[in-house]
Amino acid sequence: MLKTIRIVRLPIIESLTFCFIMLSCKSGDEKKNSLVLVWEQDKAVAVGFNKQLLSANDQPDIAKKLHVEIVGDSNQESILGSIDLSGDSIFFRPYIPFTKGDSYRVKFNNVVIAIVRIPEPTGPAPEIVNIYPTNDTVPVNLLKLYIAFSIPMREGKWRDNIVLIKNGVDTVSDAFLDVDLELWNNEHTVLTIWFDPGRVKRGLQPNEKLGSPLHEKQKYELLVLKNLEDVDGRILRTGGSKRFFVNDRDSESPHVDDWLIRIPKSDTRTALHFSFGESLDAMLLENSISINYNEHGLAGVFEPINKERELRFIPEASWQVGEYEIIVDPILEDLAGNNMTRLFDNPIDSSKKIKPSLRRKFTIK
């Protein structure tokens, strides 16, 4: 995919090391007396300047002498990045793009040579689109939650901005899996939050010591505070919440033969309708079921409905008379993490095995 690259020239806001050199330059030599901010796909990805702004004595070991810091960072730690010495230009490219609205100190040989402010982001603030599961009743061994946002979000913020409240009073601590790597989809619009699996699964030490994160017959509320930021640094337009009641443990895997299927008529594009009898994993549901006709996958759109308890498939073309087959990926799970072939909470010493059912045929007349 082609990248859109935009170069913006900025005046050097502060200059100490460069002061004498700039005075000796021609006043019209704008390219030599300015910083260059490089944008790719609406992200500020590099800052650069002309080598001629440095004296001959300064030019050796440029990569060791050039550092960039965030203004306002009390630790004054250099941000991580790479330095590109190409032609007459010197570019610093941070490993994570510069944040819109923030200012950065460019230092050479431990002296501030410039301060660059990245322009403020434009456009609407991010919003919470949905929190899954959308069902307001969940099993006590609920394994994970999903929060969907309207635009790509920034990592590193959710632990301080997501709170679980029990019965409107008590804050539940250590309920969620604490991992360094946050679990986002490729577009950074859906965050997966796992309840601590060691506490959910019986027989493990965390469960024996701390118990399950959720308790049966209790009410909970997930609070999402508005301080979560998108990739451009804008906070949520408003916070959000998800209330749910905790029911009994779910100890059964989904089974395709148990699903109720409403079969459409031929020569129509009426939806093929699935009813599962329980809510299934919202993020897995759309991509875990396929429809085959004459040994070829059928093109169409899957739409989860009714709190992920049902699914409809709308074909691109009209249904033809004949035999079809539903094929289910074994990774499809219910809310407790029980997939098509195994129970998540199967006791460690259990010999119970599940006979998977991953295919089911139906006929269009």
Coordinates of C-alpha atoms in Angstrom, one line a residue, residues 32-354:
K32 CA 19.0 25.4 6.1
N33 CA 17.4 27.4 9.0
S34 CA 14.4 25.3 9.6
L35 CA 13.4 21.9 11.0
V36 CA 11.5 19.5 8.9
L37 CA 8.5 17.5 10.3
V38 CA 7.7 14.4 8.2
W39 CA 4.1 13.1 8.2
E40 CA 3.0 9.6 7.0
Q41 CA -0.7 8.6 7.1
D42 CA -1.5 11.7 9.3
K43 CA 1.2 10.8 11.8
A44 CA 4.3 12.8 12.6
V45 CA 7.0 10.2 12.1
A46 CA 10.3 12.1 11.9
V47 CA 12.0 15.4 12.6
G48 CA 15.0 16.5 10.7
F49 CA 17.4 19.4 9.8
N50 CA 20.3 20.2 7.5
K51 CA 23.8 19.0 8.4
Q52 CA 25.2 22.3 7.4
L53 CA 23.7 23.7 10.6
L54 CA 26.4 21.8 12.4
S55 CA 30.1 22.7 12.6
A56 CA 32.6 20.3 11.2
N57 CA 33.7 19.4 14.7
D58 CA 30.1 18.5 15.6
Q59 CA 29.4 16.2 12.7
P60 CA 31.3 13.1 13.9
D61 CA 29.2 10.7 16.1
I62 CA 26.0 12.6 15.3
A63 CA 23.9 9.5 16.2
K64 CA 25.4 9.5 19.7
K65 CA 24.9 13.2 20.3
L66 CA 21.4 13.7 19.0
H67 CA 18.5 13.1 21.5
V68 CA 14.8 14.0 21.6
E69 CA 12.8 14.4 24.8
I70 CA 9.2 15.1 25.7
V71 CA 8.7 18.6 27.1
G72 CA 7.2 18.2 30.6
D73 CA 8.8 14.9 31.3
S74 CA 10.4 15.3 34.7
N75 CA 12.7 12.4 34.1
Q76 CA 14.0 14.0 30.8
E77 CA 14.4 10.6 29.3
S78 CA 15.3 10.4 25.6
I79 CA 12.5 8.8 23.6
L80 CA 13.5 5.7 21.6
G81 CA 14.1 6.0 17.9
S82 CA 16.5 5.8 15.0
I83 CA 18.7 8.4 13.3
D84 CA 19.0 8.5 9.5
L85 CA 21.9 10.3 8.0
S86 CA 20.9 10.7 4.4
G87 CA 22.6 13.2 2.1
D88 CA 22.7 16.6 3.7
S89 CA 19.9 15.8 6.1
I90 CA 19.7 14.4 9.6
F91 CA 16.4 12.7 10.6
F92 CA 15.3 11.4 14.0
R93 CA 12.5 8.9 13.6
P94 CA 10.8 7.8 16.9
Y95 CA 9.8 4.1 17.1
I96 CA 6.3 5.4 18.1
P97 CA 5.1 8.4 16.1
F98 CA 5.1 11.8 17.8
T99 CA 1.9 12.6 19.7
K100 CA -0.2 15.4 18.4
G101 CA -0.4 18.3 20.8
D102 CA 2.9 17.4 22.6
S103 CA 6.1 19.4 22.4
Y104 CA 9.6 17.9 22.1
R105 CA 13.1 19.1 22.9
V106 CA 15.7 18.3 20.3
K107 CA 19.1 18.1 22.0
F108 CA 22.5 17.9 20.5
N109 CA 25.5 17.2 22.7
N110 CA 23.3 17.7 25.8
V111 CA 22.3 21.2 24.7
V112 CA 18.7 22.1 23.6
I113 CA 18.8 23.2 20.0
A114 CA 15.1 23.3 19.2
I115 CA 11.7 22.8 20.6
V116 CA 9.1 21.3 18.2
R117 CA 5.4 21.3 18.9
I118 CA 3.3 18.8 17.0
P119 CA 0.0 20.4 15.8
E120 CA -3.1 19.5 17.8
P121 CA -5.3 16.8 16.4
T122 CA -8.5 17.7 14.5
G123 CA -11.7 15.8 14.0
P124 CA -14.2 14.3 16.5
A125 CA -13.2 12.9 19.8
P126 CA -13.3 9.1 20.1
E127 CA -16.4 7.3 21.4
I128 CA -17.3 3.9 22.9
V129 CA -19.2 2.1 20.2
N130 CA -20.1 -0.9 22.3
I131 CA -19.0 -3.1 25.2
Y132 CA -19.3 -6.9 24.7
P133 CA -20.9 -9.2 25.6
T134 CA -24.0 -7.0 25.2
N135 CA -26.1 -9.5 27.2
D136 CA -26.9 -8.1 30.6
T137 CA -26.7 -11.6 32.2
V138 CA -23.4 -13.5 32.1
P139 CA -22.0 -16.8 33.5
V140 CA -19.9 -16.6 36.7
N141 CA -17.0 -17.9 34.7
L142 CA -17.1 -15.1 32.1
L143 CA -13.7 -15.1 30.5
K144 CA -13.3 -11.8 28.7
L145 CA -14.8 -8.4 27.7
Y146 CA -14.4 -6.4 24.6
I147 CA -14.6 -2.6 24.3
A148 CA -15.1 -1.2 20.8
F149 CA -14.2 2.4 19.9
S150 CA -15.0 4.6 17.0
I151 CA -11.4 5.3 16.0
P152 CA -7.9 3.8 16.7
M153 CA -6.9 4.2 20.4
R154 CA -3.6 4.6 22.2
E155 CA -2.0 1.8 24.2
G156 CA -0.9 2.0 27.9
K157 CA -3.9 3.6 29.4
W158 CA -6.7 1.1 30.1
R159 CA -5.5 -0.2 33.5
D160 CA -5.9 3.3 35.1
N161 CA -9.2 4.0 33.4
I162 CA -11.3 0.8 33.7
V163 CA -12.9 -0.1 37.0
L164 CA -15.1 -3.0 38.0
I165 CA -17.8 -2.2 40.7
K166 CA -19.7 -4.9 42.6
N167 CA -23.2 -4.2 43.8
G168 CA -22.8 -0.4 43.2
V169 CA -20.4 -0.1 46.2
D170 CA -17.2 -2.3 46.1
T171 CA -14.3 -1.9 43.7
V172 CA -13.2 -5.3 42.6
S173 CA -9.4 -5.5 42.6
D174 CA -7.1 -7.8 40.6
A175 CA -10.1 -9.1 38.6
F176 CA -8.4 -8.7 35.2
L177 CA -5.3 -10.3 33.7
D178 CA -2.3 -8.0 34.1
V179 CA -0.1 -8.4 31.0
D180 CA 2.5 -6.0 29.6
L181 CA 1.2 -6.5 26.0
E182 CA -2.3 -5.0 25.6
L183 CA -4.7 -7.0 23.5
W184 CA -5.9 -4.8 20.6
N185 CA -7.2 -5.8 17.2
N186 CA -5.0 -4.7 14.2
E187 CA -6.9 -1.5 13.8
H188 CA -6.6 -0.6 17.5
T189 CA -10.3 -0.1 17.7
V190 CA -11.2 -3.1 19.9
L191 CA -9.6 -3.8 23.3
T192 CA -9.8 -7.3 24.8
I193 CA -9.9 -7.5 28.6
W194 CA -9.4 -10.9 30.1
F195 CA -10.6 -11.8 33.5
D196 CA -7.6 -13.5 35.2
P197 CA -7.8 -17.0 33.8
G198 CA -6.0 -18.4 36.8
R199 CA -8.9 -17.2 39.0
V200 CA -11.6 -18.3 36.5
K201 CA -10.3 -21.8 36.1
R202 CA -10.9 -24.0 39.1
G203 CA -8.1 -26.0 40.7
L204 CA -5.4 -23.4 39.9
Q205 CA -3.5 -21.6 42.7
P206 CA -4.9 -18.1 42.0
N207 CA -8.5 -19.5 42.1
E208 CA -7.8 -21.4 45.3
K209 CA -6.2 -18.4 46.9
L210 CA -8.3 -15.5 45.7
G211 CA -11.5 -17.1 44.3
S212 CA -13.3 -16.3 41.1
P213 CA -13.3 -12.7 40.0
L214 CA -17.1 -12.7 39.8
H215 CA -19.6 -14.1 42.2
E216 CA -23.0 -15.7 41.4
K217 CA -26.2 -13.8 41.8
Q218 CA -24.3 -10.5 42.1
K219 CA -24.6 -7.2 40.1
Y220 CA -21.5 -5.6 38.5
E221 CA -20.7 -2.5 36.5
L222 CA -17.7 -2.0 34.3
L223 CA -16.8 1.7 34.2
V224 CA -14.7 3.1 31.4
L225 CA -13.4 6.5 32.3
K226 CA -13.2 9.3 29.7
N227 CA -9.4 9.7 30.1
L228 CA -8.7 6.9 27.6
E229 CA -6.9 8.5 24.6
D230 CA -7.0 7.9 20.9
V231 CA -3.7 7.6 18.9
D232 CA -3.7 11.4 18.5
G233 CA -4.1 12.1 22.2
R234 CA -7.8 13.1 22.3
I235 CA -9.7 11.7 25.3
L236 CA -13.1 10.0 25.0
R237 CA -16.0 12.3 24.4
T238 CA -17.6 10.7 27.4
G239 CA -17.0 7.7 29.6
G240 CA -19.1 4.5 29.4
S241 CA -20.4 1.7 31.5
K242 CA -21.7 -1.8 31.2
R243 CA -24.0 -3.3 33.9
F244 CA -24.5 -7.1 34.1
F245 CA -25.9 -9.7 36.4
V246 CA -23.8 -12.9 37.1
N247 CA -25.6 -16.2 36.7
D248 CA -24.6 -19.8 37.1
R249 CA -21.5 -21.4 35.7
D250 CA -21.4 -22.4 32.0
S251 CA -19.9 -25.9 31.8
E252 CA -21.0 -26.9 28.3
S253 CA -19.4 -26.3 24.9
P254 CA -21.4 -25.0 22.0
H255 CA -22.7 -27.7 19.7
V256 CA -23.7 -27.0 16.1
D257 CA -26.4 -29.8 16.2
D258 CA -28.1 -28.0 19.0
W259 CA -28.5 -24.7 17.1
L260 CA -31.9 -23.8 15.7
I261 CA -31.6 -22.9 12.0
R262 CA -34.2 -21.1 10.0
I263 CA -33.7 -22.0 6.4
P264 CA -34.7 -19.5 3.6
K265 CA -36.4 -20.2 0.3
S266 CA -34.7 -20.5 -3.0
D267 CA -34.5 -17.6 -5.4
T268 CA -34.4 -15.1 -2.5
R269 CA -31.7 -13.4 -0.5
T270 CA -33.5 -13.9 2.8
A271 CA -31.1 -14.4 5.7
L272 CA -30.1 -17.8 6.9
H273 CA -30.9 -17.5 10.6
F274 CA -29.0 -19.2 13.5
S275 CA -30.2 -19.3 17.1
F276 CA -27.6 -20.6 19.6
G277 CA -29.5 -20.7 22.8
E278 CA -26.8 -18.7 24.5
S279 CA -24.6 -15.7 23.8
L280 CA -21.4 -16.5 21.9
D281 CA -18.1 -14.6 21.7
A282 CA -18.9 -11.4 19.7
M283 CA -15.5 -11.0 18.1
L284 CA -15.1 -14.7 17.1
L285 CA -18.7 -15.1 15.9
E286 CA -18.5 -13.2 12.6
N287 CA -15.4 -15.0 11.4
S288 CA -15.8 -18.5 12.7
I289 CA -18.7 -19.8 10.6
S290 CA -18.8 -20.3 6.8
I291 CA -21.4 -21.7 4.4
N292 CA -20.4 -24.0 1.6
Y293 CA -22.3 -24.8 -1.6
N294 CA -20.9 -27.2 -4.2
E295 CA -17.7 -27.4 -2.1
H296 CA -17.1 -23.6 -2.4
G297 CA -17.5 -20.9 0.2
L298 CA -20.6 -18.8 -0.2
A299 CA -20.0 -15.0 -0.3
G300 CA -22.1 -13.0 2.1
V301 CA -22.3 -11.0 5.4
F302 CA -22.7 -12.4 8.9
E303 CA -24.5 -10.2 11.4
P304 CA -24.7 -11.1 15.1
I305 CA -28.0 -10.0 16.7
N306 CA -30.0 -10.4 19.9
K307 CA -27.1 -10.0 22.2
E308 CA -24.9 -12.4 20.3
R309 CA -27.5 -15.2 20.9
E310 CA -28.3 -15.3 17.2
L311 CA -26.6 -14.8 13.9
R312 CA -27.9 -14.2 10.4
F313 CA -26.1 -14.7 7.1
I314 CA -27.2 -12.6 4.1
P315 CA -25.8 -14.0 0.8
E316 CA -24.5 -11.8 -1.9
A317 CA -26.6 -13.8 -4.5
S318 CA -29.9 -15.5 -4.3
W319 CA -30.1 -19.0 -2.7
Q320 CA -30.1 -21.8 -5.2
V321 CA -31.9 -25.1 -4.8
G322 CA -29.5 -27.7 -3.4
E323 CA -27.6 -28.9 -0.4
Y324 CA -25.4 -26.6 1.7
E325 CA -23.1 -27.2 4.6
I326 CA -22.4 -25.1 7.7
I327 CA -18.7 -25.3 8.7
V328 CA -17.7 -24.0 12.2
D329 CA -14.1 -23.1 13.2
P330 CA -13.3 -25.0 16.4
I331 CA -12.0 -21.7 18.0
L332 CA -15.6 -20.4 18.3
E333 CA -16.3 -19.9 22.0
D334 CA -19.2 -19.1 24.4
L335 CA -18.8 -16.4 27.1
A336 CA -17.0 -18.8 29.4
G337 CA -14.3 -19.6 26.9
N338 CA -15.7 -23.1 26.1
N339 CA -14.9 -23.7 22.4
M340 CA -16.3 -26.3 20.1
T341 CA -13.8 -28.9 21.1
R342 CA -13.0 -28.3 24.8
L343 CA -14.2 -26.8 28.0
F344 CA -12.0 -23.9 29.3
D345 CA -12.8 -24.8 32.9
N346 CA -12.5 -28.6 32.5
P347 CA -10.9 -29.8 35.8
I348 CA -7.2 -30.6 35.4
D349 CA -7.7 -34.2 36.5
S350 CA -10.8 -34.7 34.4
S351 CA -10.9 -37.3 31.7
K352 CA -14.1 -35.8 30.2
K353 CA -13.8 -35.4 26.4
I354 CA -16.0 -33.6 24.0

